[in-house]
Coordinates of C-alpha atoms in Angstrom, one line a residue:
M1 CA -45.0 56.1 -68.7
I2 CA -43.0 59.2 -69.1
R3 CA -40.1 60.2 -66.9
S4 CA -38.4 63.6 -67.2
A5 CA -35.3 65.6 -66.3
S6 CA -34.3 69.1 -67.0
A7 CA -31.1 71.0 -67.6
R8 CA -30.1 74.6 -67.5
Y9 CA -26.9 76.1 -68.7
E10 CA -25.7 79.6 -67.8
G11 CA -22.9 81.1 -69.9
L12 CA -21.5 79.5 -73.0
G13 CA -18.8 77.0 -73.8
K14 CA -16.1 76.2 -71.3
D15 CA -17.1 79.1 -69.1
G16 CA -20.7 78.0 -68.8
K17 CA -22.1 76.2 -65.8
G18 CA -25.0 73.8 -65.9
Q19 CA -27.5 72.3 -63.5
V20 CA -29.5 69.1 -64.1
S21 CA -32.6 68.0 -62.1
T22 CA -34.8 64.9 -62.3
Q23 CA -38.5 64.5 -61.9
S24 CA -38.1 62.3 -58.8
G25 CA -35.9 64.9 -57.1
V26 CA -33.0 62.5 -56.7
L27 CA -30.9 65.0 -58.7
E28 CA -31.8 68.6 -57.9
N29 CA -29.8 71.3 -59.5
Q30 CA -26.8 69.0 -59.7
Q31 CA -23.8 70.8 -61.2
Y32 CA -22.3 69.9 -64.6
G33 CA -20.2 71.6 -67.2
F34 CA -17.0 71.3 -69.2
N35 CA -14.9 70.6 -66.1
T36 CA -17.2 67.8 -64.9
R37 CA -17.3 66.3 -68.4
F38 CA -13.8 66.5 -69.7
E39 CA -11.8 67.0 -66.5
D40 CA -12.2 65.9 -62.9
G41 CA -14.5 68.7 -61.7
K42 CA -17.0 68.2 -58.9
G43 CA -20.5 67.4 -60.3
T44 CA -21.9 65.0 -62.9
N45 CA -22.0 64.7 -66.7
P46 CA -24.2 63.2 -69.4
E47 CA -22.0 60.1 -69.8
E48 CA -22.0 59.3 -66.1
L49 CA -25.8 59.6 -66.1
I50 CA -26.1 57.3 -69.1
A51 CA -23.8 54.8 -67.3
A52 CA -26.0 54.9 -64.2
A53 CA -29.1 54.5 -66.3
H54 CA -27.6 51.5 -68.3
A55 CA -26.2 49.7 -65.2
S56 CA -29.4 50.0 -63.3
C57 CA -31.6 49.1 -66.3
F58 CA -29.6 46.1 -67.2
T59 CA -29.3 44.9 -63.6
M60 CA -33.1 45.2 -63.1
A61 CA -33.8 43.4 -66.5
L62 CA -31.5 40.6 -65.5
S63 CA -33.1 40.3 -62.1
F64 CA -36.6 40.0 -63.6
A65 CA -35.3 37.5 -66.3
L66 CA -33.7 35.3 -63.6
A67 CA -36.9 35.4 -61.5
G68 CA -38.9 34.6 -64.6
A69 CA -36.7 31.5 -65.2
G70 CA -37.5 30.3 -61.7
Y71 CA -34.5 31.6 -59.7
S72 CA -35.5 33.2 -56.4
D73 CA -32.3 34.3 -54.7
G74 CA -29.1 36.1 -55.8
T75 CA -27.1 39.2 -55.9
L76 CA -26.2 41.2 -59.0
E77 CA -23.7 44.0 -59.2
T78 CA -23.1 45.9 -62.4
T79 CA -20.7 48.7 -63.5
A80 CA -21.2 50.5 -66.8
K81 CA -18.3 52.4 -68.4
V82 CA -19.5 54.7 -71.1
S83 CA -16.9 55.9 -73.7
L84 CA -17.1 59.4 -75.2
D85 CA -14.8 59.6 -78.2
K86 CA -13.9 62.3 -80.7
D87 CA -16.1 62.2 -83.8
G88 CA -15.0 64.7 -86.4
D89 CA -15.5 68.1 -84.9
G90 CA -17.6 66.8 -82.1
F91 CA -18.0 63.8 -79.8
K92 CA -19.9 60.5 -79.8
V93 CA -20.8 57.9 -77.2
T94 CA -19.2 54.9 -78.8
K95 CA -19.5 52.2 -76.1
S96 CA -21.1 51.1 -72.9
A97 CA -19.1 48.3 -71.3
L98 CA -21.1 46.4 -68.7
T99 CA -19.2 44.5 -66.0
L100 CA -21.3 42.1 -63.9
T101 CA -20.6 40.1 -60.8
A102 CA -23.4 37.7 -60.0
N103 CA -24.2 35.2 -57.3
V104 CA -27.2 33.1 -58.3
P105 CA -27.5 29.8 -56.4
G106 CA -28.3 26.8 -58.5
I107 CA -27.7 28.3 -62.0
D108 CA -25.2 26.8 -64.4
Q109 CA -22.8 28.9 -66.5
A110 CA -24.5 28.3 -69.8
K111 CA -28.0 29.1 -68.6
F112 CA -26.7 32.3 -66.8
E113 CA -24.9 33.5 -70.0
E114 CA -28.1 32.9 -72.0
I115 CA -30.3 34.9 -69.6
A116 CA -27.7 37.6 -69.2
A117 CA -27.3 38.1 -73.0
G118 CA -31.1 38.4 -73.3
A119 CA -31.2 41.0 -70.5
K120 CA -28.4 43.0 -72.2
A121 CA -30.2 43.0 -75.5
G122 CA -33.7 43.6 -74.1
C123 CA -33.0 46.3 -71.5
P124 CA -34.7 49.5 -72.7
I125 CA -31.5 51.6 -72.3
S126 CA -29.5 49.0 -74.3
K127 CA -32.1 49.4 -77.1
L128 CA -31.8 53.2 -76.8
L129 CA -28.0 53.4 -77.2
N130 CA -26.5 53.5 -80.7
A131 CA -23.1 52.2 -79.5
E132 CA -21.2 49.0 -78.9
I133 CA -22.5 47.3 -75.8
T134 CA -20.3 44.7 -74.2
L135 CA -20.8 42.4 -71.1
D136 CA -18.1 40.8 -69.0
H137 CA -19.4 38.8 -66.1
T138 CA -18.3 36.7 -63.2
L139 CA -20.7 34.1 -61.8
N140 CA -19.9 33.2 -58.2
A141 CA -21.2 29.8 -57.2

């Protein structure tokens, strides 16, 4: 399976303006640039897109892992916060902090933590990232 996205940047540096689109059409010519990455400009940025990818990948991986362990009902809500830090003359994504709130009837804390840790490690986006990945969670009974 291959998924694709494309980006176009017109102009250079801070004055440039970019557009990003995805194969599915969910994003189509979505604006991005210096002001959306380093300031609060309208549009998206690569780190926000990585956060969306990581949150959705982890949540789906956990959902399937819980189903595979015999659980049939629940709600999972995940936020990912991706950190972009200075690295010499450039920048580096250094961390993706996952925060999960879960409601899975019938599961105990230890079993939930075991399954969640496996999903965090096994999610394809976690495997892709060369950064610290943390997981804080709340299991609502």
